[in-house]
Tab-separated table of C-alpha atoms in Angstrom:
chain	number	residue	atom	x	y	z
A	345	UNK	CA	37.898	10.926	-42.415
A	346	UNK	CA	40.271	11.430	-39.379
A	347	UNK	CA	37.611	13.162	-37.209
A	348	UNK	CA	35.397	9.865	-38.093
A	349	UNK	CA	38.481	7.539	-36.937
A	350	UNK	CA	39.307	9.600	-33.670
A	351	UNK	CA	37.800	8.562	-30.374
A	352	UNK	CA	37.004	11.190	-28.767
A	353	UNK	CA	36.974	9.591	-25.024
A	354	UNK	CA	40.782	9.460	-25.136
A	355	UNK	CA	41.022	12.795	-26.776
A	356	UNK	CA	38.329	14.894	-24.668
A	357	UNK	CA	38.526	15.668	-20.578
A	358	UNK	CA	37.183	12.591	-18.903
A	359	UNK	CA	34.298	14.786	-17.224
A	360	UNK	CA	33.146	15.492	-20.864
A	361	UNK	CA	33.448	12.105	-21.590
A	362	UNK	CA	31.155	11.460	-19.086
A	363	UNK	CA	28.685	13.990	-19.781
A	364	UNK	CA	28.089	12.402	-23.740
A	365	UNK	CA	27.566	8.761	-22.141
A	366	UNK	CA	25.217	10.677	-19.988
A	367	UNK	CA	22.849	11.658	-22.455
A	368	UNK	CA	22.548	8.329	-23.789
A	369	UNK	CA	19.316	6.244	-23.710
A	370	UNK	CA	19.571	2.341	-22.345
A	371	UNK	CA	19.893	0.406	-25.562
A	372	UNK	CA	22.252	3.017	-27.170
A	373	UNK	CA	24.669	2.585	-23.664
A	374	UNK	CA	24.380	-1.128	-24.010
A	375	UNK	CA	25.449	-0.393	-27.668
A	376	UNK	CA	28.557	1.748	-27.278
A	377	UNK	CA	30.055	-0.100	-24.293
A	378	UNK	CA	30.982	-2.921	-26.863
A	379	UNK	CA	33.546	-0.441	-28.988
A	380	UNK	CA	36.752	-0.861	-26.267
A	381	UNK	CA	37.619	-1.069	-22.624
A	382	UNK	CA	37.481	2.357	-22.001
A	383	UNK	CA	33.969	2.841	-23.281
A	384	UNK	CA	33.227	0.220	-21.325
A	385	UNK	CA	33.984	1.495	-18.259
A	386	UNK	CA	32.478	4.790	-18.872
A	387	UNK	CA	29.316	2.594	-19.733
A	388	UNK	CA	29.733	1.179	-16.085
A	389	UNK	CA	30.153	4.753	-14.569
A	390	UNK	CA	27.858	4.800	-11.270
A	391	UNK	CA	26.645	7.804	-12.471
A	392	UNK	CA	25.255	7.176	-15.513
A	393	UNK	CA	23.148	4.360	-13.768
A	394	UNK	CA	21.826	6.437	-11.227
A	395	UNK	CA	20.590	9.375	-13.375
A	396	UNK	CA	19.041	6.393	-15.731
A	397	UNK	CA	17.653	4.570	-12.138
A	398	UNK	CA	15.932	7.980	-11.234
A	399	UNK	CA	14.569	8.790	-15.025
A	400	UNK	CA	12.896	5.462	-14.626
A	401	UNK	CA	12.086	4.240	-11.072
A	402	UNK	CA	12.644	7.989	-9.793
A	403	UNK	CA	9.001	7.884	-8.280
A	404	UNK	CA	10.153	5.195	-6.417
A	405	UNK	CA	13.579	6.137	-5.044
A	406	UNK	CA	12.123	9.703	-3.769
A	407	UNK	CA	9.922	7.233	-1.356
A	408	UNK	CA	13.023	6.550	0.478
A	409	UNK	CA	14.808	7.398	2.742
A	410	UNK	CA	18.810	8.655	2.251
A	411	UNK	CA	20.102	5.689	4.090
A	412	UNK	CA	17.887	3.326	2.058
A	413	UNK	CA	19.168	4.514	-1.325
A	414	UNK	CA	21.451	2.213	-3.527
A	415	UNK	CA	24.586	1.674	-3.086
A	416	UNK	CA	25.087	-0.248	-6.413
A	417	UNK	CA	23.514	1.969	-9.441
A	418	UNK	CA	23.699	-0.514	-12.593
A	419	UNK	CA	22.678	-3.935	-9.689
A	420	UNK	CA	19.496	-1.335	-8.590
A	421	UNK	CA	18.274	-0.836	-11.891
A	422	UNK	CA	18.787	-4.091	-13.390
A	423	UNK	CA	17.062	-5.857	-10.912
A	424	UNK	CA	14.187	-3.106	-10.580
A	425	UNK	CA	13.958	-3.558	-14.403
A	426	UNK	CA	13.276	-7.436	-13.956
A	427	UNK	CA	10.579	-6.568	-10.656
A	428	UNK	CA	8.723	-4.245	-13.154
A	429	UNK	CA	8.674	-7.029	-15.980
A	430	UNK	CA	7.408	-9.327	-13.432
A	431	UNK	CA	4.706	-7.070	-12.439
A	432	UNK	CA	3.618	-6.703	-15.899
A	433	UNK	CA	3.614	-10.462	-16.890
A	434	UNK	CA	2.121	-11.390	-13.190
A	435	UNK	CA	4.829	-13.521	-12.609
A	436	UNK	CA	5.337	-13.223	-8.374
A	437	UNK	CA	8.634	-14.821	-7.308
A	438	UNK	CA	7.385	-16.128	-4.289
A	439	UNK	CA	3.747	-16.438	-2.699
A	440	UNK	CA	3.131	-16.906	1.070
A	441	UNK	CA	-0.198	-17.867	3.190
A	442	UNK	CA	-0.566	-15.954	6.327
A	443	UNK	CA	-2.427	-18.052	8.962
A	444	UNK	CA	-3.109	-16.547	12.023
A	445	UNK	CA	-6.807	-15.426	12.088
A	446	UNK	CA	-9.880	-17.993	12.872
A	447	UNK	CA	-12.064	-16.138	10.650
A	448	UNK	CA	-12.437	-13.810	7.570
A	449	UNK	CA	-9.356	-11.723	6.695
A	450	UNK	CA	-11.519	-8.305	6.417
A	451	UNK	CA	-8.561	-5.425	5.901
A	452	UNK	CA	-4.781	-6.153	5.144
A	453	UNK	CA	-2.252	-3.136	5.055
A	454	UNK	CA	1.690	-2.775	4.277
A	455	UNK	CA	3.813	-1.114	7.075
A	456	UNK	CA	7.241	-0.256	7.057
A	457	UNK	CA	10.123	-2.727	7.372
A	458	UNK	CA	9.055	-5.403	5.533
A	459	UNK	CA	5.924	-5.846	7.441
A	460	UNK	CA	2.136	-6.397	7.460
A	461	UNK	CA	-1.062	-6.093	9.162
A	462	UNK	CA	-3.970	-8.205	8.843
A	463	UNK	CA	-7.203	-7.710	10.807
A	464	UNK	CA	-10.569	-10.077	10.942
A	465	UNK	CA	-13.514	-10.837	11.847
A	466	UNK	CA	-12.121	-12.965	15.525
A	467	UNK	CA	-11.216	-9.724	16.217
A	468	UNK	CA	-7.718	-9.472	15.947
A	469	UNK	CA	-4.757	-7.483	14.596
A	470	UNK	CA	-1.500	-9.149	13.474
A	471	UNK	CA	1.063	-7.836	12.501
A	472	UNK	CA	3.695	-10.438	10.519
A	473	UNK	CA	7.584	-10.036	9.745
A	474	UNK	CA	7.386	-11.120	6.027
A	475	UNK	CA	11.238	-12.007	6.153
A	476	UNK	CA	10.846	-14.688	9.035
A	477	UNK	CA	7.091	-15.460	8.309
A	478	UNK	CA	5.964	-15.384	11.434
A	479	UNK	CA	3.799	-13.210	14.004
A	480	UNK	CA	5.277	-10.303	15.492
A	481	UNK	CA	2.530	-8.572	17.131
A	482	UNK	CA	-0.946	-9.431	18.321
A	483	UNK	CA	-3.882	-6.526	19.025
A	484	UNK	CA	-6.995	-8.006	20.756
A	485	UNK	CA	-10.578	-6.231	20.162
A	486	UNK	CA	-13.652	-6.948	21.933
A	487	UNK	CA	-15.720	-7.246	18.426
A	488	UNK	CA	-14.363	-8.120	14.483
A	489	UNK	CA	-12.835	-5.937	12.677
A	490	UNK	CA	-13.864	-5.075	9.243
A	491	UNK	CA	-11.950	-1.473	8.466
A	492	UNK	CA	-8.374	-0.484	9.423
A	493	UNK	CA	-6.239	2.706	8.471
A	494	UNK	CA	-2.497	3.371	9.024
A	495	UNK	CA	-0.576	6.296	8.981
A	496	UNK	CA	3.160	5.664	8.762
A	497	UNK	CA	3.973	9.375	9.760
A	498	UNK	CA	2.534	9.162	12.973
A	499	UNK	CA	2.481	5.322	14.084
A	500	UNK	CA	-1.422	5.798	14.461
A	501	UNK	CA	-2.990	2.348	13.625
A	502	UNK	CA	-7.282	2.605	13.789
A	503	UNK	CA	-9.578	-0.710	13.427
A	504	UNK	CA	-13.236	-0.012	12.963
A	505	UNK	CA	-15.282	-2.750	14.886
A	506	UNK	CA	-18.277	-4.854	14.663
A	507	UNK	CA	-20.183	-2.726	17.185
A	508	UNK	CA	-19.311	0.512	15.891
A	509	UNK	CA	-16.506	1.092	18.073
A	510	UNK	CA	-13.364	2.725	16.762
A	511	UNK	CA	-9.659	1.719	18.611
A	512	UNK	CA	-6.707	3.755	18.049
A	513	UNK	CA	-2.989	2.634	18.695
A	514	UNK	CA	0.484	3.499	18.618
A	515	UNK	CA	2.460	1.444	17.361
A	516	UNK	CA	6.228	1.547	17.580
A	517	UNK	CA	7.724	-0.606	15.545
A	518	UNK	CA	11.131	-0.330	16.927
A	519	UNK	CA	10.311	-1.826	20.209
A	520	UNK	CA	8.783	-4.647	18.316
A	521	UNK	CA	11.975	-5.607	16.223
A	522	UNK	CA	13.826	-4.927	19.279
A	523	UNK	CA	11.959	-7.622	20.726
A	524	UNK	CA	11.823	-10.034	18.474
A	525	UNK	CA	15.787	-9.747	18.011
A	526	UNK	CA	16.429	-10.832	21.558
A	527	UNK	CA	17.310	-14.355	22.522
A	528	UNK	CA	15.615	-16.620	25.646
A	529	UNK	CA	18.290	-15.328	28.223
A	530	UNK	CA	17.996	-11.661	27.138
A	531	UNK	CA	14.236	-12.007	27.499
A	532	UNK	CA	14.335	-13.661	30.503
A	533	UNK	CA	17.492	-10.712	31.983
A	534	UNK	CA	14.562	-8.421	30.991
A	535	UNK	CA	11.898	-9.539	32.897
A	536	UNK	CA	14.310	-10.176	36.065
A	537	UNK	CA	14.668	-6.331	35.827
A	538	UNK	CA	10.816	-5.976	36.098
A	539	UNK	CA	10.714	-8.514	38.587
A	540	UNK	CA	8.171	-10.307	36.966
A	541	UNK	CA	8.076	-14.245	37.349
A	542	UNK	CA	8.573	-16.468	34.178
A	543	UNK	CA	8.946	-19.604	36.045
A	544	UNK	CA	6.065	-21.011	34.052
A	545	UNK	CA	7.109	-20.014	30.805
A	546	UNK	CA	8.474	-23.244	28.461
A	547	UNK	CA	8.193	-21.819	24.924
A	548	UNK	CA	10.160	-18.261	23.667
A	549	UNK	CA	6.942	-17.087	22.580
A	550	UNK	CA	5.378	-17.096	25.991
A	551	UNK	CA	8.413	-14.938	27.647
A	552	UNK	CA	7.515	-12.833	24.946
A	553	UNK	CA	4.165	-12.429	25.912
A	554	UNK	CA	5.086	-11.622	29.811
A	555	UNK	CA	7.479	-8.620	28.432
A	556	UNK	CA	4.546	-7.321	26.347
A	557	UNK	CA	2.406	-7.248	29.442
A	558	UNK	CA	5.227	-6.210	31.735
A	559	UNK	CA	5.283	-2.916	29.730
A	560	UNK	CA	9.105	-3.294	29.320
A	561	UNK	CA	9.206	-2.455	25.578
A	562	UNK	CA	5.409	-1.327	24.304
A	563	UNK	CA	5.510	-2.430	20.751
A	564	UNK	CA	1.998	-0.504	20.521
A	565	UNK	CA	-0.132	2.127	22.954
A	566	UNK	CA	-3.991	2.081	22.860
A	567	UNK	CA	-4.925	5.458	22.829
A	568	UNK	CA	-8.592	5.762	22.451
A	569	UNK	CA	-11.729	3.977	22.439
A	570	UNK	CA	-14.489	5.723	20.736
A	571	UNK	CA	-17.784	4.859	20.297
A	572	UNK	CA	-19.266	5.971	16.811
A	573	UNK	CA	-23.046	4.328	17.268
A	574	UNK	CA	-22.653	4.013	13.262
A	575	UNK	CA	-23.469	-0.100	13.693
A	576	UNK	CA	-20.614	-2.315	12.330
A	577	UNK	CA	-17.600	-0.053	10.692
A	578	UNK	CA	-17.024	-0.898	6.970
A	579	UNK	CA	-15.392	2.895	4.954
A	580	UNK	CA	-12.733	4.298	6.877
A	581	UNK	CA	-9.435	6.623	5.760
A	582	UNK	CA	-6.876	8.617	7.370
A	583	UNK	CA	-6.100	11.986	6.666
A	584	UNK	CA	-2.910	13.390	9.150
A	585	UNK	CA	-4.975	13.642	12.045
A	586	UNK	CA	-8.507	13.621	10.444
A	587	UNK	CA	-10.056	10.025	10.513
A	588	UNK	CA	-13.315	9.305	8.333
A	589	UNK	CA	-15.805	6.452	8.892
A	590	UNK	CA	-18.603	5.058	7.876
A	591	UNK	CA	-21.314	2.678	9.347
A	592	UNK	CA	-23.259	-0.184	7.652
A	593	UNK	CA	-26.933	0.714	7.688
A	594	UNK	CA	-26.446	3.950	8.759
A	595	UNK	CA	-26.710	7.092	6.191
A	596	UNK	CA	-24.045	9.496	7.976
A	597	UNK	CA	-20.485	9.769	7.644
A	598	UNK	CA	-18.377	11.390	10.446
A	599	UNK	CA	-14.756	12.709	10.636
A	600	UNK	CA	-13.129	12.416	13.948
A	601	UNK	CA	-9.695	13.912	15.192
A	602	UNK	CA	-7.235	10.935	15.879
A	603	UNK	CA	-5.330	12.765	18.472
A	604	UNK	CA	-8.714	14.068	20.943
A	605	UNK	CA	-10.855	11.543	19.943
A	606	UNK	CA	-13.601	14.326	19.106
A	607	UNK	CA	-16.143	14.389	16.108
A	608	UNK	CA	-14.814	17.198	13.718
A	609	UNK	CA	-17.596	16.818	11.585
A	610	UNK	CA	-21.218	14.755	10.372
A	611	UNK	CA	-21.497	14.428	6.582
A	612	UNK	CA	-25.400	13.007	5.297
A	613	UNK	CA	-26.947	13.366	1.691
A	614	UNK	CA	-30.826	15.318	2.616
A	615	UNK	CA	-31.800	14.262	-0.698
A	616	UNK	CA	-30.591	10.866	-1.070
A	617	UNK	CA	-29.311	9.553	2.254
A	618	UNK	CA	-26.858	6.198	1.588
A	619	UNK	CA	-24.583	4.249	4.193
A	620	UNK	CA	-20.645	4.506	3.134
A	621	UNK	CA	-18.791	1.150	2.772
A	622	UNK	CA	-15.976	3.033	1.299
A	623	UNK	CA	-14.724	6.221	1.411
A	624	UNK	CA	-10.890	8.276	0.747
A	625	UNK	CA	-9.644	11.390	1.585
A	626	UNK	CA	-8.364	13.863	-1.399
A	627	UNK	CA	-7.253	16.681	1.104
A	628	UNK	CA	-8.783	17.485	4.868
A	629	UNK	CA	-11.641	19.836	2.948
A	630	UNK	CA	-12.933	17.001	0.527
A	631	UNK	CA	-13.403	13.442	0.556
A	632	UNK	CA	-14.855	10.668	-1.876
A	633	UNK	CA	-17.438	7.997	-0.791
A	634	UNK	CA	-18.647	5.058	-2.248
A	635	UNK	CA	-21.858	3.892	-1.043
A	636	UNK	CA	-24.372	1.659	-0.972
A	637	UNK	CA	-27.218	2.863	-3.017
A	638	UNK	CA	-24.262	2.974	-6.233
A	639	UNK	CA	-23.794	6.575	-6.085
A	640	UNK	CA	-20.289	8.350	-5.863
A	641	UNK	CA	-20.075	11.131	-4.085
A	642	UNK	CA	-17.754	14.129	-3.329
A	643	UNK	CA	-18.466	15.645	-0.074
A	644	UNK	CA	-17.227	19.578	1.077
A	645	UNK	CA	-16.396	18.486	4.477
A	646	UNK	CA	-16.275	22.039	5.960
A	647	UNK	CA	-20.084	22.783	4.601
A	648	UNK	CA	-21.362	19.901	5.295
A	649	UNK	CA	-22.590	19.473	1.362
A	650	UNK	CA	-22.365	17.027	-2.014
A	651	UNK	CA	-20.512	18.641	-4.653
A	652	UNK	CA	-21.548	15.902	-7.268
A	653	UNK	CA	-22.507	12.859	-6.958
A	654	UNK	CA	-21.889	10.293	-10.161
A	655	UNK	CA	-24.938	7.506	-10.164
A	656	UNK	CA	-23.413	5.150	-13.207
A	657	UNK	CA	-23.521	1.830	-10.686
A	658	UNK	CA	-26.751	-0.180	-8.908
A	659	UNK	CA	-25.253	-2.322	-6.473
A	660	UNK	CA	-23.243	-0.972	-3.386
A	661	UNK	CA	-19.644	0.631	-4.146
A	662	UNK	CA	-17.358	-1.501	-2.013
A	663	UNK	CA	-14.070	0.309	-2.985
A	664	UNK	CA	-12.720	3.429	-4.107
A	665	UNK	CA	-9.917	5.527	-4.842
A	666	UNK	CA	-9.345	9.401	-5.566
A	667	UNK	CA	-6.309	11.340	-6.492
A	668	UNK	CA	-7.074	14.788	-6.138
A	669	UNK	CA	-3.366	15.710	-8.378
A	670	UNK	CA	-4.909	13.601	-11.440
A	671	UNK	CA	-8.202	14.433	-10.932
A	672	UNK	CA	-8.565	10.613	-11.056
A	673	UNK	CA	-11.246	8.568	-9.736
A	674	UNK	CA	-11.373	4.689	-9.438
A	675	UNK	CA	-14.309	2.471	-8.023
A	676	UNK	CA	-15.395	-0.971	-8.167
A	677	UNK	CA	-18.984	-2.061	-7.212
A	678	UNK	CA	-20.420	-5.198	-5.731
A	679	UNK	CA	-21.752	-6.168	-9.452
A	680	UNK	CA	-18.148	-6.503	-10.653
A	681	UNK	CA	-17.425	-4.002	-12.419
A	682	UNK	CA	-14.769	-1.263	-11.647
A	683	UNK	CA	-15.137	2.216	-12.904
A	684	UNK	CA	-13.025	5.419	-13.907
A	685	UNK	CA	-13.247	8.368	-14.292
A	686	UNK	CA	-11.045	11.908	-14.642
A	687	UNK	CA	-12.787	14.931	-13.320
A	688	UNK	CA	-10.501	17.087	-14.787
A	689	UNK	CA	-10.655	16.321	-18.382
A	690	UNK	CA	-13.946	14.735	-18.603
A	691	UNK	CA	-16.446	16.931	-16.168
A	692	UNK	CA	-19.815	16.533	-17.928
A	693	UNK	CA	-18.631	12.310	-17.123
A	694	UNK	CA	-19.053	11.570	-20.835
A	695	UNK	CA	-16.319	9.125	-20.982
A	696	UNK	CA	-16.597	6.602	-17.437
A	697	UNK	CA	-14.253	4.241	-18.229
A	698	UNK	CA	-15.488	0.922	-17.579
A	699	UNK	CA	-13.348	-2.992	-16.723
A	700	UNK	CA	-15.456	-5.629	-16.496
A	701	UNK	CA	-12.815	-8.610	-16.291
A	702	UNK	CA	-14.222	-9.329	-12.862
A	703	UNK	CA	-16.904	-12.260	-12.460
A	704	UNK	CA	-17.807	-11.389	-8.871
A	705	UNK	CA	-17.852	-8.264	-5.861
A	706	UNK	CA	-15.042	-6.043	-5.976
A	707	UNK	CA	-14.200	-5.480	-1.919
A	708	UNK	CA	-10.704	-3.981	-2.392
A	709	UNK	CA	-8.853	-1.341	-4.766
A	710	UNK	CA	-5.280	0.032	-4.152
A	711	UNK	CA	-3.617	2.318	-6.362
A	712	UNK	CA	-0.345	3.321	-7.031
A	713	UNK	CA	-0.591	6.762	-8.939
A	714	UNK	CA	2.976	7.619	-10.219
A	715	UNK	CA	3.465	3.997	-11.027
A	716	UNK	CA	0.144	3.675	-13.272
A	717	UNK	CA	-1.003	0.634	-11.576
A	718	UNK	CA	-3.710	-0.520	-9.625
A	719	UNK	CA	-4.593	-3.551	-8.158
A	720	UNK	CA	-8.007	-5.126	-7.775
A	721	UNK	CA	-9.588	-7.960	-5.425
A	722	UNK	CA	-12.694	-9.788	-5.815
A	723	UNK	CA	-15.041	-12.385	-4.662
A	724	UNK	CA	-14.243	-14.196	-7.779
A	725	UNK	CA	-11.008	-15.230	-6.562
A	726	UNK	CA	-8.540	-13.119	-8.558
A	727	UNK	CA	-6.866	-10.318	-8.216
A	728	UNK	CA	-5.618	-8.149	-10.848
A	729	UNK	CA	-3.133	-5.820	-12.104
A	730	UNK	CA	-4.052	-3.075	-14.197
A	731	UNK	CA	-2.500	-0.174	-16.590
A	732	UNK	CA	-3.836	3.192	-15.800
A	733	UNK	CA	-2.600	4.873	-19.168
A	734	UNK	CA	-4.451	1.939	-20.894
A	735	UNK	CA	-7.227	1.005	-18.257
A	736	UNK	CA	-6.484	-2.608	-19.245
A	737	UNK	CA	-5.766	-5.536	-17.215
A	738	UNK	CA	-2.418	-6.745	-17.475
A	739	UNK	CA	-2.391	-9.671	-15.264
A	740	UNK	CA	-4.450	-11.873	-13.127
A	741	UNK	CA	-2.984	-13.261	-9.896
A	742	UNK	CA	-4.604	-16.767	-7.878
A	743	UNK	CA	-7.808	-18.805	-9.572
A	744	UNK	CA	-8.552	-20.581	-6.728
A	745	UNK	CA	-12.262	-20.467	-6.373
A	746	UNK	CA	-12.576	-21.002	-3.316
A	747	UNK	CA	-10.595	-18.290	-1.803
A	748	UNK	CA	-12.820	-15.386	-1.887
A	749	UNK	CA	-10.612	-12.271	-2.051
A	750	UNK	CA	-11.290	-9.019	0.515
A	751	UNK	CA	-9.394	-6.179	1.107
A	752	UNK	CA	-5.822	-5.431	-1.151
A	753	UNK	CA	-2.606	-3.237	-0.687
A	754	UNK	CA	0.728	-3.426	-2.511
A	755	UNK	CA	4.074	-1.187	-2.888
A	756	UNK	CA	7.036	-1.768	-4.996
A	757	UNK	CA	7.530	-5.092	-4.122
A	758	UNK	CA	4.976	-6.866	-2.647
A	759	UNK	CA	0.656	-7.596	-3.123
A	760	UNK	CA	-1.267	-8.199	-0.233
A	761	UNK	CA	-4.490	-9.436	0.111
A	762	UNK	CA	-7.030	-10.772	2.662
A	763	UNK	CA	-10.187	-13.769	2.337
A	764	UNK	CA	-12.931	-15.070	3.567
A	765	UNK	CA	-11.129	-18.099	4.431
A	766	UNK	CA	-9.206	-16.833	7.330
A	767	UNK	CA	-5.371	-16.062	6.079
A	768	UNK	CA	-3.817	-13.706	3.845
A	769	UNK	CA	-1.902	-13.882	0.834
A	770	UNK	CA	1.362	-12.123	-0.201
A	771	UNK	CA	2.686	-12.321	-3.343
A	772	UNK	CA	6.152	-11.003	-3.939
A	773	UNK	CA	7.790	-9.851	-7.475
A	774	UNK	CA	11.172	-8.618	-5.819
């Protein structure tokens, strides 16, 4: 009866204390921080939040870097707790129209600092500061665009073009905030330096423009121009320095080396040739493609061979998505439906699992494989968020039927998504 009365956090060393409230699962620290002050505040212990912030959102926090890390344990994982919810019930906190192109929105893609890149069919590459909503970059092409890659390692940005051309920046992103954080008379002391005459300029934007050209502070280097003769460039990934593409109307695939511009290899089926509107990388030796005739295929890079192809689809595969730790694959076809399967567990593909909550083309996957989720756009309008453990839909963002969904990306935060009406469309859970 004593030993039932005695609490033992005034009794036992503090750092044993600390250890029990430790062990303790959400609800039963909610619980126990009711008995007294002093559980309380072992309840509040930094801590104990952050070893319950990394059992939970762990696969997010090892994404960052040390000097983006929480300083406030219990505020991090309260509020990522309400983000996830959000995600689950497809409740956005925010949505935002990006208008900048004059024509279709073909390839969308999240880059660091809270900012984004659209490409389109006029040709041109924006790239928009989310927090001020407004253009911080413009890249000019000579044809549309319809396939981008980034790597965030490197800086290397690639647009595939309408003539089969492939352009490959660098883009430094720290000259562009740089820029974008200076005021009229700094911009105007920095173009003095380069002697360069900005007696015509009226708005901000235009002195802007002038440094850009002056070369003062590059915000992006165009590094090569290489001409694939594939026709117009649909499939492309990045793979550290490897680039695949693919060509509409034309049945071969080629890898190309980012940094010499070279072709590093030429990848065609002899028995069933098939152009490649999508394709991803799984490691530099093997890639995935989705193409046209409604195979899948898996491709030994080095040999120059299909290791399988899986034929479950009739119209074109317009997306798809491989992780090569899962053994996951994840496709969606112009006919609407969207396809899985796991190569690992399922080899003889007895047990393609199949979502057919889409009503029109699929044109964009993006998957988030430690999270469970990925995220679907269509011509239908919609795009959806779906459970990998379940391979259910959980939630359906935008009905409007007349915005015909392209290309998707999202992180932790944020959904992404281009159209055939000329802007893009963020929608934000944070």
């Amino acid at each position: 009866e004593h030993f039932a009365r005695m609490d033992f956090a005034q009794t036992l060393p503090s750092e044993v204390t600390l250890n029990v409230f430790n062990r303790l699962d959400l609800l039963n620290l909610l619980e126990v921080r009711k008995v007294n002050r002093e559980w309380q505040a072992y309840a509040e212990d930094s801590s104990i939040w952050k070893n319950l912030s990394y059992d939970q959102y762990g696969h997010l926090l090892n994404r960052r870097k040390e000097q983006d890390l929480p300083e406030e344990w219990k505020t991090f994982y309260i509020d990522r707790y309400k983000v996830e919810n959000r995600w689950t019930r497809g409740e956005p906190t925010s949505q935002l129209n990006l208008n900048g192109h004059r024509e279709s929105v073909f390839c969308v893609k999240i880059l660091d600092g809270g900012k984004v890149m659209t490409g389109g069919a006029d040709g041109q590459i924006i790239i928009w500061d989310l927090k001020n909503k407004e253009k911080e970059l413009t890249l000019s092409a000579a044809a549309g665009i319809m396939a981008c890659a980034y790597d965030k390692k490197s800086g290397h940005l690639i647009a595939g073009l309408l003539d089969g051309t492939l352009k490959i920046w660098k883009l430094n992103l720290d000259n562009a905030n740089r820029l974008n954080s200076m005021n009229v008379r700094e911009m105007k002391d920095v173009l003095r330096e380069k002697s360069v005459d900005f007696s015509r300029c009226v708005e901000k934007s235009e002195l802007k423009d002038l440094i850009i050209s002056s070369r003062a502070f590059p915000p992006a280097d165009l590094l090569l121009n290489i001409n694939t003769e594939l026709g117009y460039l649909v499939g492309m990934d990045i793979q550290d320095d490897l680039l695949g593409v693919g060509g509409g109307r034309h049945d071969e695939l080629r890898i190309y080396n980012i940094k010499t511009g070279k072709r590093t290899a030429s990848l065609r089926d002899a028995v069933r040739p098939s152009w490649t509107p999508s394709l991803k990388f799984e490691s530099k030796t093997n890639l995935i493609s989705g193409n046209e005739d409604g195979g899948v295929r898996k491709w030994d890079i080095p040999n120059n061979k299909v290791i399988t192809t899986i034929r479950v689809n009739a119209q074109p595969i317009w997306a798809v998505q491989s992780d090569v730790t899962s053994g996951l694959v994840i496709w969606g076809s112009r006919d609407g439906t969207i396809k899985a399967w796991d190569s690992k567990s399922d080899p003889r593909r007895d047990a393609i699992q199949s979502m057919l909550d889409h009503h029109g083309e699929v044109a964009g996957i993006a998957v988030d494989w430690e999270r469970h989720l990925f995220v679907s756009s269509s011509f239908d309008s919609t795009v959806k968020i779906w459970d990998m453990r379940t391979w259910k839909c959980q939630s359906t963002l935008s009905k409007n039927l007349h915005y015909q969904g392209t290309r998707v990306d999202f992180d932790e935060n944020i959904i992404v998504r281009g159209g055939m009406a000329g802007e893009a469309r963020v929608w934000s859970f944070a």
